[in-house]
Tab-separated table of C-alpha atoms in Angstrom:
chain	number	residue	atom	x	y	z
A	1	UNK	CA	0.000	0.000	0.000
A	2	UNK	CA	1.180	3.542	-0.690
A	3	UNK	CA	2.235	5.967	2.039
A	4	UNK	CA	-0.477	8.200	3.554
A	5	UNK	CA	0.568	11.312	1.539
A	6	UNK	CA	0.476	9.263	-1.695
A	7	UNK	CA	-2.933	7.801	-0.802
A	8	UNK	CA	-4.290	11.286	-0.101
A	9	UNK	CA	-2.931	12.674	-3.375
A	10	UNK	CA	-4.463	9.815	-5.394
A	11	UNK	CA	-7.775	9.757	-3.538
A	12	UNK	CA	-8.531	13.490	-3.446
A	13	UNK	CA	-9.668	13.899	-7.086
A	14	UNK	CA	-11.526	10.562	-6.957
A	15	UNK	CA	-13.507	11.641	-3.904
A	16	UNK	CA	-14.134	15.116	-5.290
A	17	UNK	CA	-15.795	13.617	-8.381
A	18	UNK	CA	-17.619	10.858	-6.479
A	19	UNK	CA	-19.110	13.212	-3.889
A	20	UNK	CA	-20.020	15.774	-6.531
A	21	UNK	CA	-22.220	13.004	-7.960
A	22	UNK	CA	-23.527	12.415	-4.438
A	23	UNK	CA	-24.387	16.102	-4.105
A	24	UNK	CA	-26.404	15.962	-7.323
A	25	UNK	CA	-28.200	12.655	-6.722
A	26	UNK	CA	-28.152	11.970	-2.967
A	27	UNK	CA	-26.303	8.650	-3.327
A	28	UNK	CA	-23.740	6.862	-5.500
A	29	UNK	CA	-20.431	8.177	-4.139
A	30	UNK	CA	-19.081	4.937	-2.698
A	31	UNK	CA	-20.022	2.760	-5.645
A	32	UNK	CA	-17.950	5.101	-7.843
A	33	UNK	CA	-15.064	5.717	-5.432
A	34	UNK	CA	-14.321	2.298	-3.887
A	35	UNK	CA	-13.592	0.405	-7.159
A	36	UNK	CA	-10.978	3.066	-7.953
A	37	UNK	CA	-9.537	3.464	-4.448
A	38	UNK	CA	-8.764	-0.265	-4.245
A	39	UNK	CA	-5.958	0.291	-6.758
A	40	UNK	CA	-3.924	2.019	-4.029
A	41	UNK	CA	-5.303	0.467	-0.825
A	42	UNK	CA	-6.821	-2.836	0.348
A	43	UNK	CA	-10.588	-3.274	0.236
A	44	UNK	CA	-10.470	-3.628	4.044
A	45	UNK	CA	-9.039	-0.077	4.174
A	46	UNK	CA	-11.094	1.541	1.400
A	47	UNK	CA	-14.551	0.518	2.649
A	48	UNK	CA	-14.218	1.690	6.293
A	49	UNK	CA	-12.620	4.892	5.008
A	50	UNK	CA	-15.450	5.592	2.569
A	51	UNK	CA	-18.114	4.858	5.168
A	52	UNK	CA	-16.872	7.787	7.271
A	53	UNK	CA	-17.313	10.121	4.296
A	54	UNK	CA	-20.697	8.669	3.376
A	55	UNK	CA	-22.052	9.057	6.888
A	56	UNK	CA	-20.832	12.638	7.276
A	57	UNK	CA	-21.948	13.853	3.852
A	58	UNK	CA	-25.350	12.201	4.188
A	59	UNK	CA	-25.857	13.870	7.575
A	60	UNK	CA	-24.849	17.282	6.176
A	61	UNK	CA	-26.512	17.212	2.744
A	62	UNK	CA	-29.456	14.951	3.433
A	63	UNK	CA	-30.462	16.420	6.761
A	64	UNK	CA	-33.532	18.241	5.458
A	65	UNK	CA	-37.009	16.792	4.848
A	66	UNK	CA	-36.643	14.153	7.569
A	67	UNK	CA	-40.354	14.622	8.289
A	68	UNK	CA	-41.071	12.939	4.933
A	69	UNK	CA	-39.308	9.705	5.883
A	70	UNK	CA	-41.459	6.596	5.539
A	71	UNK	CA	-41.206	5.068	9.021
A	72	UNK	CA	-43.025	1.832	8.053
A	73	UNK	CA	-40.471	1.076	5.318
A	74	UNK	CA	-37.623	2.064	7.604
A	75	UNK	CA	-38.866	-0.368	10.262
A	76	UNK	CA	-39.169	-3.161	7.683
A	77	UNK	CA	-35.639	-2.716	6.316
A	78	UNK	CA	-33.663	-1.977	9.470
A	79	UNK	CA	-33.586	-5.376	11.272
A	80	UNK	CA	-32.474	-7.240	8.133
A	81	UNK	CA	-30.034	-4.495	7.196
A	82	UNK	CA	-28.463	-4.824	10.651
A	83	UNK	CA	-28.011	-8.594	10.242
A	84	UNK	CA	-26.580	-8.118	6.748
A	85	UNK	CA	-24.051	-5.540	7.990
A	86	UNK	CA	-22.871	-7.951	10.706
A	87	UNK	CA	-22.408	-10.743	8.140
A	88	UNK	CA	-20.688	-8.398	5.668
A	89	UNK	CA	-18.272	-7.140	8.323
A	90	UNK	CA	-17.203	-10.700	9.141
A	91	UNK	CA	-16.662	-11.434	5.440
A	92	UNK	CA	-14.717	-8.188	4.916
A	93	UNK	CA	-12.396	-9.053	7.796
A	94	UNK	CA	-11.863	-12.692	6.768
A	95	UNK	CA	-11.971	-12.927	2.981
A	96	UNK	CA	-9.003	-12.527	0.660
A	97	UNK	CA	-8.859	-10.030	-2.196
A	98	UNK	CA	-9.597	-11.830	-5.474
A	99	UNK	CA	-13.240	-12.902	-5.219
A	100	UNK	CA	-14.580	-9.866	-3.329
A	101	UNK	CA	-13.076	-7.584	-5.996
A	102	UNK	CA	-14.512	-9.702	-8.810
A	103	UNK	CA	-17.911	-9.658	-7.092
A	104	UNK	CA	-17.664	-5.881	-6.632
A	105	UNK	CA	-16.798	-5.342	-10.310
A	106	UNK	CA	-19.661	-7.553	-11.497
A	107	UNK	CA	-22.098	-5.848	-9.115
A	108	UNK	CA	-21.138	-2.324	-10.250
A	109	UNK	CA	-21.396	-3.304	-13.925
A	110	UNK	CA	-24.806	-4.874	-13.210
A	111	UNK	CA	-25.969	-1.606	-11.625
A	112	UNK	CA	-24.688	0.212	-14.718
A	113	UNK	CA	-26.604	-2.153	-17.024
A	114	UNK	CA	-29.749	-1.715	-14.947
A	115	UNK	CA	-29.380	2.041	-15.300
A	116	UNK	CA	-29.239	1.723	-19.079
A	117	UNK	CA	-32.438	-0.314	-19.101
A	118	UNK	CA	-34.305	1.800	-16.554
A	119	UNK	CA	-35.115	4.590	-19.005
A	120	UNK	CA	-36.988	2.134	-21.218
A	121	UNK	CA	-38.823	0.373	-18.387
A	122	UNK	CA	-42.502	0.963	-17.721
A	123	UNK	CA	-43.531	1.934	-14.150
A	124	UNK	CA	-43.904	-1.144	-11.941
A	125	UNK	CA	-46.371	-1.716	-9.114
A	126	UNK	CA	-45.315	-1.919	-5.484
A	127	UNK	CA	-44.082	-5.259	-4.166
A	128	UNK	CA	-45.018	-7.215	-1.026
A	129	UNK	CA	-43.434	-5.924	2.206
A	130	UNK	CA	-41.851	-9.381	2.604
A	131	UNK	CA	-39.223	-8.244	0.074
A	132	UNK	CA	-37.786	-5.923	2.716
A	133	UNK	CA	-36.141	-9.061	4.162
A	134	UNK	CA	-33.937	-10.067	1.187
A	135	UNK	CA	-33.311	-6.480	0.054
A	136	UNK	CA	-32.401	-5.380	3.593
A	137	UNK	CA	-30.207	-8.436	4.177
A	138	UNK	CA	-28.336	-8.286	0.859
A	139	UNK	CA	-28.077	-4.508	1.051
A	140	UNK	CA	-26.532	-4.802	4.510
A	141	UNK	CA	-23.982	-7.396	3.345
A	142	UNK	CA	-22.995	-5.291	0.330
A	143	UNK	CA	-22.869	-2.125	2.455
A	144	UNK	CA	-20.350	-3.688	4.824
A	145	UNK	CA	-18.389	-5.720	2.271
A	146	UNK	CA	-18.178	-3.140	-0.541
A	147	UNK	CA	-19.735	0.052	0.848
A	148	UNK	CA	-22.319	-0.121	-1.972
A	149	UNK	CA	-25.643	-1.162	-0.487
A	150	UNK	CA	-27.415	2.014	-1.630
A	151	UNK	CA	-28.461	0.715	-5.083
A	152	UNK	CA	-30.070	-2.352	-3.479
A	153	UNK	CA	-32.077	-0.281	-1.007
A	154	UNK	CA	-32.989	2.035	-3.898
A	155	UNK	CA	-34.457	-0.815	-5.957
A	156	UNK	CA	-36.758	-1.780	-3.084
A	157	UNK	CA	-37.776	1.713	-1.970
A	158	UNK	CA	-38.380	2.937	-5.527
A	159	UNK	CA	-41.068	0.259	-5.857
A	160	UNK	CA	-42.659	1.138	-2.522
A	161	UNK	CA	-42.500	4.950	-2.517
A	162	UNK	CA	-43.833	6.728	-5.609
A	163	UNK	CA	-43.513	10.205	-4.074
A	164	UNK	CA	-40.059	11.490	-5.092
A	165	UNK	CA	-39.544	13.662	-1.998
A	166	UNK	CA	-40.553	10.841	0.340
A	167	UNK	CA	-38.258	8.448	-1.510
A	168	UNK	CA	-35.258	10.834	-1.308
A	169	UNK	CA	-35.845	11.498	2.383
A	170	UNK	CA	-36.197	7.794	3.197
A	171	UNK	CA	-33.149	6.612	1.227
A	172	UNK	CA	-31.054	9.376	2.840
A	173	UNK	CA	-31.994	8.171	6.337
A	174	UNK	CA	-31.429	4.514	5.368
A	175	UNK	CA	-27.917	5.384	4.130
A	176	UNK	CA	-27.229	7.453	7.265
A	177	UNK	CA	-28.378	4.691	9.644
A	178	UNK	CA	-26.409	2.165	7.611
A	179	UNK	CA	-23.313	4.355	7.879
A	180	UNK	CA	-23.585	4.797	11.641
A	181	UNK	CA	-24.152	1.058	12.116
A	182	UNK	CA	-21.175	0.181	9.932
A	183	UNK	CA	-18.860	2.604	11.742
A	184	UNK	CA	-19.771	0.969	15.061
A	185	UNK	CA	-19.437	-2.545	13.611
A	186	UNK	CA	-16.153	-1.806	11.833
A	187	UNK	CA	-14.791	-0.226	15.008
A	188	UNK	CA	-15.717	-3.331	17.000
A	189	UNK	CA	-13.964	-5.494	14.384
A	190	UNK	CA	-10.791	-3.401	14.704
A	191	UNK	CA	-10.867	-2.025	11.166
A	192	UNK	CA	-10.361	1.549	12.408
A	193	UNK	CA	-7.239	0.538	14.300
A	194	UNK	CA	-5.394	0.137	10.990
A	195	UNK	CA	-2.308	2.295	10.693
A	196	UNK	CA	-2.997	5.829	9.385
A	197	UNK	CA	-6.659	5.213	8.414
A	198	UNK	CA	-7.974	7.983	10.677
A	199	UNK	CA	-5.221	10.363	9.550
A	200	UNK	CA	-6.120	9.740	5.907
A	201	UNK	CA	-9.820	10.127	6.708
A	202	UNK	CA	-9.266	13.475	8.447
A	203	UNK	CA	-7.237	14.779	5.507
A	204	UNK	CA	-9.750	13.671	2.864
A	205	UNK	CA	-13.040	14.509	4.626
A	206	UNK	CA	-12.911	18.197	3.555
A	207	UNK	CA	-12.509	17.030	-0.052
A	208	UNK	CA	-15.596	14.824	0.194
A	209	UNK	CA	-17.604	17.654	1.764
A	210	UNK	CA	-16.408	20.059	-0.945
A	211	UNK	CA	-17.532	17.595	-3.617
A	212	UNK	CA	-20.955	17.263	-1.989
A	213	UNK	CA	-21.265	21.057	-1.838
A	214	UNK	CA	-20.242	21.489	-5.483
A	215	UNK	CA	-22.659	18.765	-6.563
A	216	UNK	CA	-25.555	20.336	-4.677
A	217	UNK	CA	-24.869	23.643	-6.443
A	218	UNK	CA	-24.657	21.961	-9.861
A	219	UNK	CA	-27.826	19.947	-9.310
A	220	UNK	CA	-30.142	22.487	-10.927
A	221	UNK	CA	-27.679	23.407	-13.688
A	222	UNK	CA	-27.005	19.954	-15.117
A	223	UNK	CA	-29.728	18.232	-17.120
A	224	UNK	CA	-30.945	14.881	-15.818
A	225	UNK	CA	-30.101	13.230	-19.153
A	226	UNK	CA	-26.489	14.449	-19.028
A	227	UNK	CA	-26.152	13.541	-15.355
A	228	UNK	CA	-27.385	10.016	-16.004
A	229	UNK	CA	-24.895	9.534	-18.858
A	230	UNK	CA	-22.059	10.829	-16.662
A	231	UNK	CA	-22.951	8.478	-13.810
A	232	UNK	CA	-23.194	5.470	-16.141
A	233	UNK	CA	-19.783	6.248	-17.656
A	234	UNK	CA	-18.227	6.559	-14.178
A	235	UNK	CA	-19.894	3.328	-13.030
A	236	UNK	CA	-18.736	1.425	-16.108
A	237	UNK	CA	-15.140	2.607	-15.619
A	238	UNK	CA	-15.179	1.884	-11.877
A	239	UNK	CA	-16.749	-1.574	-12.291
A	240	UNK	CA	-14.344	-2.576	-15.050
A	241	UNK	CA	-11.341	-1.447	-12.987
A	242	UNK	CA	-12.474	-3.451	-9.937
A	243	UNK	CA	-13.111	-6.533	-12.078
A	244	UNK	CA	-9.677	-6.217	-13.695
A	245	UNK	CA	-7.993	-5.767	-10.311
A	246	UNK	CA	-9.755	-8.872	-8.980
A	247	UNK	CA	-8.874	-11.011	-11.984
A	248	UNK	CA	-5.224	-9.964	-11.736
A	249	UNK	CA	-5.059	-10.630	-7.997
A	250	UNK	CA	-3.346	-13.770	-6.706
A	251	UNK	CA	-5.540	-14.362	-3.647
């Protein structure tokens, strides 16, 4: 792994771009950043690091409209999300590099492909509340293992909440609660005792916050069509790089 100053220099522009996307959309920073950050740091370093940024930026940018949060959906997702995060943390701490990176690359590319198809899809009816169990569980595992559970929660909540403001408010709180839970779980697993991780986090947090601020200002100036194309390009590049890194890894 590179030295802390080298990690900071490499990561700063990545986080600035990723959290600018977050500022415009309300999610998506980690799924863009982590597949690129793993080229200079282990997955076990990149995910806990990114979670700190996600939690802080979500609390700062997504703090409004909490009154619109759907408490019934939050209550359905939370118990299974909690179990999934516990399982994902164990896997993150125990697994090697090769297969998690391959899985991350495939997952990000799948999200990209789903985004390409979404524009052509017809609106779908809501699904049975039972689906909160698998979506919450898998989302929790992916949140802890890759830092990318947001798209999974989004798939479920988008089917349940047709009101855009209620959906945005609910997904913001889900991501925030997920972040807080992961920080506690990662801390208990000793992932924040890694050398220099908190130093790197402190140096890069202002960059992430700056990106979120820039993105929030650009939100009304960038067309939705252009923003979607930009996100898909970033996802495709990030997913391909993670897949390549996994395939080239020895373990």
